[in-house]
PDB file of C-alpha atoms in Angstrom:
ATOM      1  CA  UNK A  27     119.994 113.635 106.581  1.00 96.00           C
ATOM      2  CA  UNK A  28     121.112 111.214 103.970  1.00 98.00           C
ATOM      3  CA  UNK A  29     118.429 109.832 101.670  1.00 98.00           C
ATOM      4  CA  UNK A  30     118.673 106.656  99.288  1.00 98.00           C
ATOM      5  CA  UNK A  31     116.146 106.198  96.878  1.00 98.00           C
ATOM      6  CA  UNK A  32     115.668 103.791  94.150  1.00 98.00           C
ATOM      7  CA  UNK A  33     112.697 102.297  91.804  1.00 98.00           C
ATOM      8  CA  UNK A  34     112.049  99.473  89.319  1.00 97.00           C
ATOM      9  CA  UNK A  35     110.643 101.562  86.368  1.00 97.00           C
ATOM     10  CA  UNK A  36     114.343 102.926  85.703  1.00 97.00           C
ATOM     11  CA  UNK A  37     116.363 105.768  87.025  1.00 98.00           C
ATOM     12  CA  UNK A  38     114.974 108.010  84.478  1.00 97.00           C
ATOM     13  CA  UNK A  39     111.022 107.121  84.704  1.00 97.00           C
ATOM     14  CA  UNK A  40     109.143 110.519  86.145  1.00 97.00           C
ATOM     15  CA  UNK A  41     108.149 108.716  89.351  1.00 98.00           C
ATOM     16  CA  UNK A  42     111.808 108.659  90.728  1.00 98.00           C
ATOM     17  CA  UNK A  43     112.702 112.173  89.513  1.00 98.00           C
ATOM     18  CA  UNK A  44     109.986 113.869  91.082  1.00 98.00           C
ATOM     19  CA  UNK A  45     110.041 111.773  94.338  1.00 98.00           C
ATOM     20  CA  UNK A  46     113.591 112.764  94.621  1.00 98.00           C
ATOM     21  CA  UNK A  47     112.968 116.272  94.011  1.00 98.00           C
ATOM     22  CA  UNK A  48     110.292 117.047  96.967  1.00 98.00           C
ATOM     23  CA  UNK A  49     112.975 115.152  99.603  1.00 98.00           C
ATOM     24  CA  UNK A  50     115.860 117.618  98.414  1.00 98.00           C
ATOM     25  CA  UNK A  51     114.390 119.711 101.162  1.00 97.00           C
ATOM     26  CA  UNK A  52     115.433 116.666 103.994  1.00 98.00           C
ATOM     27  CA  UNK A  53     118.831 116.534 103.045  1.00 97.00           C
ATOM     28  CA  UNK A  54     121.118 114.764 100.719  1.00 98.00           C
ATOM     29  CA  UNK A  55     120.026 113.005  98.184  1.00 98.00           C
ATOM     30  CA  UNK A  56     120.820 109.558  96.553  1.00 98.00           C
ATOM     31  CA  UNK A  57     119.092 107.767  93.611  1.00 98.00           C
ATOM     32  CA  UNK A  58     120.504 104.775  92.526  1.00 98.00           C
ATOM     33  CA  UNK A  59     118.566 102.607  90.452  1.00 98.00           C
ATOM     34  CA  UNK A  60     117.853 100.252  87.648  1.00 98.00           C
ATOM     35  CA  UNK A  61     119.268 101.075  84.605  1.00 97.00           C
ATOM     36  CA  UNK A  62     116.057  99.873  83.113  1.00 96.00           C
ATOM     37  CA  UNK A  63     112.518  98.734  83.997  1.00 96.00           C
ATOM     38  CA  UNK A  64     112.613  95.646  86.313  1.00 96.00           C
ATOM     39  CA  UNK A  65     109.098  95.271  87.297  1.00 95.00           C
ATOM     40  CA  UNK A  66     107.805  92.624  89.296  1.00 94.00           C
ATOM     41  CA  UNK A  67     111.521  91.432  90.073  1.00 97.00           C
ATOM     42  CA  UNK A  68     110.706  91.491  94.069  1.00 97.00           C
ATOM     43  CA  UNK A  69     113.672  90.499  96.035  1.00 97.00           C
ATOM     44  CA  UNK A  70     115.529  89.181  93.637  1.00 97.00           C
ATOM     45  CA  UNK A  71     119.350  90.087  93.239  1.00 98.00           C
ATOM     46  CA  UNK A  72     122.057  89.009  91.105  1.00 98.00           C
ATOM     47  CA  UNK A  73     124.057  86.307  91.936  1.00 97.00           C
ATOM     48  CA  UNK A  74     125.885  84.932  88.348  1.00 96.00           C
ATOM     49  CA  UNK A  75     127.317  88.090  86.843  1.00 96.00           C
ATOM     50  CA  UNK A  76     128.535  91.174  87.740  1.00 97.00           C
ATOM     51  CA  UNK A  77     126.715  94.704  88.406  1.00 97.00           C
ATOM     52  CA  UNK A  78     127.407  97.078  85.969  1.00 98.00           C
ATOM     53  CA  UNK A  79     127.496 100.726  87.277  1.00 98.00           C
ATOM     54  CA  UNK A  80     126.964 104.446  85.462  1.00 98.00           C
ATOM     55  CA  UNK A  81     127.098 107.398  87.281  1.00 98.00           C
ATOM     56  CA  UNK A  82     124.308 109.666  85.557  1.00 98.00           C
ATOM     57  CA  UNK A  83     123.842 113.528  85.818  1.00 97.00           C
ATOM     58  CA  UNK A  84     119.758 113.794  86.569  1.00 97.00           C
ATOM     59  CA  UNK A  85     118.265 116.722  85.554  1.00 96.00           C
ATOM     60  CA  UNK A  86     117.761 117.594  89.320  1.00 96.00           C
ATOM     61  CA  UNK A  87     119.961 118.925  91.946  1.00 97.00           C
ATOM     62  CA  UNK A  88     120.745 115.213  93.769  1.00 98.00           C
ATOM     63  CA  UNK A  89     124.021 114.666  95.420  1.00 98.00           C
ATOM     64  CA  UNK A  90     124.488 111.883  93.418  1.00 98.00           C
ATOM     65  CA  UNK A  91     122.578 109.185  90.795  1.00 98.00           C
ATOM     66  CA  UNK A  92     123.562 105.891  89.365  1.00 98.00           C
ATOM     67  CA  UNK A  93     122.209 103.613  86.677  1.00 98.00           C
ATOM     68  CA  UNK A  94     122.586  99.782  87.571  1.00 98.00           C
ATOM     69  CA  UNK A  95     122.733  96.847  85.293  1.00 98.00           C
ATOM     70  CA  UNK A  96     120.771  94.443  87.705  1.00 97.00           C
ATOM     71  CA  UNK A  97     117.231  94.261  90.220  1.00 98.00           C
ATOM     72  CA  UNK A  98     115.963  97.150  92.705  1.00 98.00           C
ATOM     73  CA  UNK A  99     116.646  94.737  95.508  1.00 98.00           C
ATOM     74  CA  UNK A 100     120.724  95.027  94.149  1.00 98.00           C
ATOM     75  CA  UNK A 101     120.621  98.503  93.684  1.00 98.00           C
ATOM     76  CA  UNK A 102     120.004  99.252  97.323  1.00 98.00           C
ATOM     77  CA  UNK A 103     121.846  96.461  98.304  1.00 98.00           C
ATOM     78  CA  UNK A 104     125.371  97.967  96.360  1.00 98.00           C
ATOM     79  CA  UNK A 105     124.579 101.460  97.908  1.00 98.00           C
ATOM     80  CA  UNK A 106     124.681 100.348 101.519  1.00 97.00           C
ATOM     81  CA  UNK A 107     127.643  97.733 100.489  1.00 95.00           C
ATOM     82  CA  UNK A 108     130.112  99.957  99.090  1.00 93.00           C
ATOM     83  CA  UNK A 109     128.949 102.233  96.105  1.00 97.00           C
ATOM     84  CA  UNK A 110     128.178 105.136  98.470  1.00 97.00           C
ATOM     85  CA  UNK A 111     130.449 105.930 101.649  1.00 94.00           C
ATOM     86  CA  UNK A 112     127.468 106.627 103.803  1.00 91.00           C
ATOM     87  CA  UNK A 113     124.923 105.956 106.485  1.00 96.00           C
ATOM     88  CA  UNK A 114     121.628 106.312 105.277  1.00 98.00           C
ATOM     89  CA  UNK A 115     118.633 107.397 107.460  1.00 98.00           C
ATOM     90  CA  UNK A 116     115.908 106.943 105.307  1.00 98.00           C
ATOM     91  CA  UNK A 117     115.529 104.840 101.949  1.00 98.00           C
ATOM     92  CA  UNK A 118     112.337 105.151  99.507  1.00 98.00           C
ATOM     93  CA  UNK A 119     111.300 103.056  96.614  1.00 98.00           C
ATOM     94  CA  UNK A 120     109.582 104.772  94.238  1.00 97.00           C
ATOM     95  CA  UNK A 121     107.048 106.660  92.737  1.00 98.00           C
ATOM     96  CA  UNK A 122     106.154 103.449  90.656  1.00 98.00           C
ATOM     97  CA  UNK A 123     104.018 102.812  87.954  1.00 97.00           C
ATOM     98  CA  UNK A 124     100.631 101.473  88.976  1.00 96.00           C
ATOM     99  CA  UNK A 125      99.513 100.186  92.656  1.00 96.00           C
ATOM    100  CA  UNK A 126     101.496  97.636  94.799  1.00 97.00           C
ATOM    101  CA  UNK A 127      98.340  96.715  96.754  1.00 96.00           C
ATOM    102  CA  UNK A 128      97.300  92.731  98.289  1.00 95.00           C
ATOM    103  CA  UNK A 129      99.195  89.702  96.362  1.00 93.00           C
ATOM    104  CA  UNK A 130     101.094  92.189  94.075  1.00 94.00           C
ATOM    105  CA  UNK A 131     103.440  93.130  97.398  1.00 96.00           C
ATOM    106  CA  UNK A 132     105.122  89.807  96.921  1.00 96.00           C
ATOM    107  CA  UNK A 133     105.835  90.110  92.884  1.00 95.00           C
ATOM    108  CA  UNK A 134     106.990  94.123  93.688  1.00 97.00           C
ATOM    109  CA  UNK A 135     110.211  95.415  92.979  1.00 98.00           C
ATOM    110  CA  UNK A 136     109.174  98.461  94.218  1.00 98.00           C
ATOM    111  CA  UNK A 137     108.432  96.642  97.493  1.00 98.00           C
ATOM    112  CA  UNK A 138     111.200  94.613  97.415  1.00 98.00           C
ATOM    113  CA  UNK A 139     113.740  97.073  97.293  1.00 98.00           C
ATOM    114  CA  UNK A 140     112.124  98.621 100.167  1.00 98.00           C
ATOM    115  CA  UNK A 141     112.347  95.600 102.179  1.00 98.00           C
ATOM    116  CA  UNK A 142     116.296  96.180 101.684  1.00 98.00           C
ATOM    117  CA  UNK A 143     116.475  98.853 103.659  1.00 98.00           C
ATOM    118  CA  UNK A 144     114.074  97.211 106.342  1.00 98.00           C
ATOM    119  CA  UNK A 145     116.324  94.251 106.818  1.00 98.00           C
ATOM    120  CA  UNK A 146     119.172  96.516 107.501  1.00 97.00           C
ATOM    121  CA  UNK A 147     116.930  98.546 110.343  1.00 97.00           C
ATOM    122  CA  UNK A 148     116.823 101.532 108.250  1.00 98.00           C
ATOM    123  CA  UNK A 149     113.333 103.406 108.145  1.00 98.00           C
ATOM    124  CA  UNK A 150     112.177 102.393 104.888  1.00 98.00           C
ATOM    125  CA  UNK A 151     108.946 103.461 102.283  1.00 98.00           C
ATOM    126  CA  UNK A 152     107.684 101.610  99.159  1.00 98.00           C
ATOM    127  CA  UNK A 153     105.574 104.419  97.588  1.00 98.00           C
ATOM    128  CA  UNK A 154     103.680 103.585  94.132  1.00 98.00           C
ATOM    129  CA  UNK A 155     100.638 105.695  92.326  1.00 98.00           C
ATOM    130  CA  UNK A 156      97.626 103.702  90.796  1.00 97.00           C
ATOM    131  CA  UNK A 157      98.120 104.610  87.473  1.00 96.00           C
ATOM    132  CA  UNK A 158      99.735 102.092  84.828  1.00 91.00           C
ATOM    133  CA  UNK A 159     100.731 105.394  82.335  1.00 92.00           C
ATOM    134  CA  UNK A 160     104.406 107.545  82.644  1.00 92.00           C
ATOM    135  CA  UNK A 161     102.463 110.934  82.197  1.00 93.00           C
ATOM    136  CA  UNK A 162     100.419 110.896  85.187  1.00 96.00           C
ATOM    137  CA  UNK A 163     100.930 113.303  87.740  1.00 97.00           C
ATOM    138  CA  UNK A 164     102.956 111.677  90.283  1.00 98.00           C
ATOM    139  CA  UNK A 165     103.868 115.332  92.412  1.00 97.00           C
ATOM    140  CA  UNK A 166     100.363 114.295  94.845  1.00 98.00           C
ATOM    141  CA  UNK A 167     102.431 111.266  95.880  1.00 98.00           C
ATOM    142  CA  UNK A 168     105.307 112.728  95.954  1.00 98.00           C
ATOM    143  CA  UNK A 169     103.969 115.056  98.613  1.00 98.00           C
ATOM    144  CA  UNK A 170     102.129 112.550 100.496  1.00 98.00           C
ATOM    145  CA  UNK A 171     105.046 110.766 100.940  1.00 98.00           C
ATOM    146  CA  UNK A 172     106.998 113.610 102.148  1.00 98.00           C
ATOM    147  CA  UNK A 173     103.820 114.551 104.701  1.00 98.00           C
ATOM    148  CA  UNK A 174     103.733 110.340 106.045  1.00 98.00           C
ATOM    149  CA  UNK A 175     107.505 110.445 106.138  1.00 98.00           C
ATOM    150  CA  UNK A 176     108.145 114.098 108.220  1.00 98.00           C
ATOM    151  CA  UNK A 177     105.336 112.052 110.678  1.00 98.00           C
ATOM    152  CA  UNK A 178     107.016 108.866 110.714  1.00 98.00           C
ATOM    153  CA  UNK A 179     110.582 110.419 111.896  1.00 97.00           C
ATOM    154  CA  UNK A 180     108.786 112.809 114.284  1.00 97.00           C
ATOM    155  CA  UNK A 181     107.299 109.808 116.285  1.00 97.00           C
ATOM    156  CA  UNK A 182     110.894 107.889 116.032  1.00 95.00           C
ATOM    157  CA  UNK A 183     108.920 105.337 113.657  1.00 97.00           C
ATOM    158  CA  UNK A 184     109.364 101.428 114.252  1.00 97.00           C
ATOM    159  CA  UNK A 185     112.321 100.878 111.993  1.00 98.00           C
ATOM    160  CA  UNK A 186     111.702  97.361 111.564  1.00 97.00           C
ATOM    161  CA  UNK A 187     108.539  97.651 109.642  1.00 98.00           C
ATOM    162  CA  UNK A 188     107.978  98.634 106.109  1.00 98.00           C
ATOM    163  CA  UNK A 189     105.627 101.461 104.952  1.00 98.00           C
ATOM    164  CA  UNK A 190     103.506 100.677 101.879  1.00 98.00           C
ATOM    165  CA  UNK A 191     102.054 103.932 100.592  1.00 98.00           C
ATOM    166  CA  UNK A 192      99.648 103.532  97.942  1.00 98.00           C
ATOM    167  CA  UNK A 193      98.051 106.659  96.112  1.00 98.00           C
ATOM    168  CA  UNK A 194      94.913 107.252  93.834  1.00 98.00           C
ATOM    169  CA  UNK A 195      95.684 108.599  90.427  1.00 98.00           C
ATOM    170  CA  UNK A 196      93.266 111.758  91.165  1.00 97.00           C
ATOM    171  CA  UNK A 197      94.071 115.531  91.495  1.00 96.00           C
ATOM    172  CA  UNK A 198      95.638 116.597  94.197  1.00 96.00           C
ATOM    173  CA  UNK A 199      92.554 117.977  95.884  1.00 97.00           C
ATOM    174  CA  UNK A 200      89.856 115.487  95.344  1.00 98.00           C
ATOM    175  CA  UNK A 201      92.243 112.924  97.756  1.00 98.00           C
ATOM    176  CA  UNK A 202      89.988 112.433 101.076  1.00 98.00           C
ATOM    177  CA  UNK A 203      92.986 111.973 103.128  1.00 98.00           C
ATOM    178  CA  UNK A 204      94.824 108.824 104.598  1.00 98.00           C
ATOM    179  CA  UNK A 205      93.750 104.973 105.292  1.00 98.00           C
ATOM    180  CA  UNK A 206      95.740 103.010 107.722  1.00 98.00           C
ATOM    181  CA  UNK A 207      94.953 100.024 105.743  1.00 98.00           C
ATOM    182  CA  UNK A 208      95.543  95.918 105.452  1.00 97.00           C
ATOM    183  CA  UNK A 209      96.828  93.763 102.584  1.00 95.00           C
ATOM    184  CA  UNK A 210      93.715  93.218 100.553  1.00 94.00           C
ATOM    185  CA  UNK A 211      92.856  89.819  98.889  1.00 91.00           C
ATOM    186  CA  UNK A 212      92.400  89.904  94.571  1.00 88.00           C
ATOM    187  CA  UNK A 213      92.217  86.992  91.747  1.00 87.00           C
ATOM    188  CA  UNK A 214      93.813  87.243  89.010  1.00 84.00           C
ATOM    189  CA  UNK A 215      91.399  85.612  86.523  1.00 80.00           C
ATOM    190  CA  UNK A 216      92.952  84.874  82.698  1.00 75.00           C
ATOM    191  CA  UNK A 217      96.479  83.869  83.363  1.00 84.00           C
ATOM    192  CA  UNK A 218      97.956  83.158  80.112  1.00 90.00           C
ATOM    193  CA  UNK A 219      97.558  83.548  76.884  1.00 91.00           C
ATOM    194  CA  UNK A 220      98.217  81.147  74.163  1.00 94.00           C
ATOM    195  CA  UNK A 221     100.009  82.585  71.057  1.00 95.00           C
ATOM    196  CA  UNK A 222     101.872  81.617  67.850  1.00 97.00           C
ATOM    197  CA  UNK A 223     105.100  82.672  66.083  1.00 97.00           C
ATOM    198  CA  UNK A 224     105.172  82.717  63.113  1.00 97.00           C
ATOM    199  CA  UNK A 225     107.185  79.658  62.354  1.00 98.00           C
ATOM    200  CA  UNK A 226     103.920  78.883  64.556  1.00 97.00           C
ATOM    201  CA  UNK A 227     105.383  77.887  67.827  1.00 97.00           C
ATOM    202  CA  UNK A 228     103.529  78.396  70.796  1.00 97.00           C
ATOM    203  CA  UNK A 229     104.283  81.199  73.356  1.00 96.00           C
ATOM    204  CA  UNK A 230     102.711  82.365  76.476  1.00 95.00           C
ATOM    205  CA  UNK A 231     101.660  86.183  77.042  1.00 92.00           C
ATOM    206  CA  UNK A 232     100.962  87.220  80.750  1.00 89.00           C
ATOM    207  CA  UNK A 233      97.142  88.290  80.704  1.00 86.00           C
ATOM    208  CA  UNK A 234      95.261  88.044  84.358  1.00 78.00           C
ATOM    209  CA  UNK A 235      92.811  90.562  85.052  1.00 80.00           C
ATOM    210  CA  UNK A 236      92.338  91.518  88.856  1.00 81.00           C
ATOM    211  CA  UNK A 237      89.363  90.666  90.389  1.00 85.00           C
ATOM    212  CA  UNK A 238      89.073  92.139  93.780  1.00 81.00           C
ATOM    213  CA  UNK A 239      87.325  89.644  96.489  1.00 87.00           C
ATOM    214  CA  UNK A 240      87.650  91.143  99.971  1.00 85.00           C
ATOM    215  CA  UNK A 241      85.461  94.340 100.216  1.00 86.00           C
ATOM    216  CA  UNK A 242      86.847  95.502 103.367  1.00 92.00           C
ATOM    217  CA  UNK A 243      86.776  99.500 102.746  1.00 93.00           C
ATOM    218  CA  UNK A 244      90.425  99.335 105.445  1.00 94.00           C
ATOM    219  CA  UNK A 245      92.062  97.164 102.311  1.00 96.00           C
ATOM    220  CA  UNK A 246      94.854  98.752 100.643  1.00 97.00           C
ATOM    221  CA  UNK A 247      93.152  98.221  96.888  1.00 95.00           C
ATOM    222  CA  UNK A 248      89.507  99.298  98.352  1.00 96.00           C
ATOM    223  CA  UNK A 249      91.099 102.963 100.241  1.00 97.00           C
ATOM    224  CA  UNK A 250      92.758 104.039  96.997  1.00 97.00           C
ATOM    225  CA  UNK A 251      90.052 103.033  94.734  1.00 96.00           C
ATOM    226  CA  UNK A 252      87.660 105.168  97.255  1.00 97.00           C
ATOM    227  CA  UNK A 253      89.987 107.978  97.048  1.00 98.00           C
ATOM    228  CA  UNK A 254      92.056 107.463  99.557  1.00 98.00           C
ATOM    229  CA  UNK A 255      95.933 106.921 100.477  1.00 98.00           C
ATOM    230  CA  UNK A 256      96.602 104.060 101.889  1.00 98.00           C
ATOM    231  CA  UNK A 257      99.739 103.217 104.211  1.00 98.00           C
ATOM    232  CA  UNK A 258     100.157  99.503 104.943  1.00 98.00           C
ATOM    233  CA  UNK A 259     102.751  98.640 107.657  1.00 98.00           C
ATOM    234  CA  UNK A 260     104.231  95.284 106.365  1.00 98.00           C
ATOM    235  CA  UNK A 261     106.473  93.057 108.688  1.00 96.00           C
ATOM    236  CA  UNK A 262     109.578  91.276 107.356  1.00 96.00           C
ATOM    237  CA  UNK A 263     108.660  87.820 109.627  1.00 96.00           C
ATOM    238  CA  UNK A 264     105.789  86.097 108.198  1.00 94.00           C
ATOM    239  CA  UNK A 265     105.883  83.098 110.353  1.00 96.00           C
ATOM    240  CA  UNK A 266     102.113  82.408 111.731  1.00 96.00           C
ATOM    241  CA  UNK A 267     102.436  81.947 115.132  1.00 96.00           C
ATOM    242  CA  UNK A 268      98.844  80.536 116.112  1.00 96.00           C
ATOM    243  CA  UNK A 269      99.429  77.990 113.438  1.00 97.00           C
ATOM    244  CA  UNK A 270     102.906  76.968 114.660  1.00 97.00           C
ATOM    245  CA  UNK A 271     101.451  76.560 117.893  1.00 96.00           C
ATOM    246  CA  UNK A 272      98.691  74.248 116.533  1.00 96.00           C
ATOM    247  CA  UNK A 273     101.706  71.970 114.547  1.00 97.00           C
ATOM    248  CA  UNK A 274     103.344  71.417 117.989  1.00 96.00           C
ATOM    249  CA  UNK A 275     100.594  69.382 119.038  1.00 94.00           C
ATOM    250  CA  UNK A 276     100.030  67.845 115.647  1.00 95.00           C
ATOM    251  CA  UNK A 277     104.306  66.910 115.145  1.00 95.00           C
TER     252      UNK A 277
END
């Protein structure tokens, strides 16, 4: 089995390394990934200047690793393009740093690198922990997503879905078990805030605070805060149907 996996907290952040290690087991191994942290970059890729590209030795047994200059959306685009001479079955993105839960799917890089391997039919996992801090223990989600993915290829998952898997930042044995959950709905209340250099010019810092408005416990935000994991299939057409057929009367 060949594996692809990539991130957008950099190939060297513990959430990729230890992700990588419990999926040595499945087969071969690939991590290629941003060279540094790229959060929130979604699907963007890089269209005005060239991808730079470093193979790196990991300190764990991969088949191979490479650093890239530009978004997670690139990185998994270059591996399927060219970079690496194979067919992969499965691509991950992942373990990153803090929840990808409701609105925050849309700004992921996490997510959207995912979505690469979705668009090319390939069965495909966003995984992220809800914990905003490197040193957390990321080997519960790490497992987790091993468990959800061994179940996924036994049942010859829908390949044109992705798999949002969402863990609490708890021990191991205090999680209560799985949520198949929705997108949630949150606010973010603050937006900006208003600062000066000090030639005192004004700049903007990025400062919303998440306020949580649906209270549906089968939410993605509401299953991990409860304890839970939460696996959110995500399609890649969002086209509303019942509202399209409304606008053929209206047009």
């Amino acid at each position: 089995m060949k594996i692809l996996i990539a991130n957008d907290d950099g190939i060297l952040f513990p959430g990729v390394l230890v992700l990588a290690e419990a999926f040595l087991e499945l087969g071969d191994v690939y991590v290629v990934a941003p060279d540094s942290e790229r959060s929130a970059a979604s699907n963007s890729i890089t269209l005005a200047q060239p991808l730079m590209v470093r193979e790196v030795k990991l300190p764990i047994p991969v088949t191979k690793a490479y650093a890239i200059s530009g978004t997670p959306a690139d990185c998994i685009k270059l591996a399927m393009g060219g970079l690496i001479p194979e067919k992969f079955d499965l691509i991950l993105s992942g373990i990153n740093k803090g929840p990808n839960c409701c609105v925050d799917i849309f700004y992921s890089g996490t997510v959207g690198a995912a979505y690469e391997g979705t668009f090319a039919n390939v069965l495909s996992m966003a995984v992220s922990l809800n914990s905003s801090s490197a040193d957390s223990d990321y080997k519960p989600a790490a497992e987790w997503t091993l468990k959800c993915v061994k179940k996924l290829l036994e049942s010859n998952a829908d390949k044109s879905v992705l798999y949002n898997l969402n863990v609490p930042n708890i021990p191991a044995k205090d999680i209560k078990g799985l949520k198949i959950t929705k997108m949630g709905c949150i606010d973010y209340q603050g937006g900006y805030e208003k600062r000066l250099n000090p030639y005192g010019k004004p700049y903007y810092w990025v400062n919303g605070r998440p306020v949580v408005i649906d209270k549906d416990p089968s939410c993605d935000n509401n299953a991990i805060a409860d304890g839970y994991v939460s696996l959110t299939p995500l399609r890649i057409n969002l086209t509303d149907y019942e509202t399209a057929e409304k606008l053929k009367s209206l047009f």
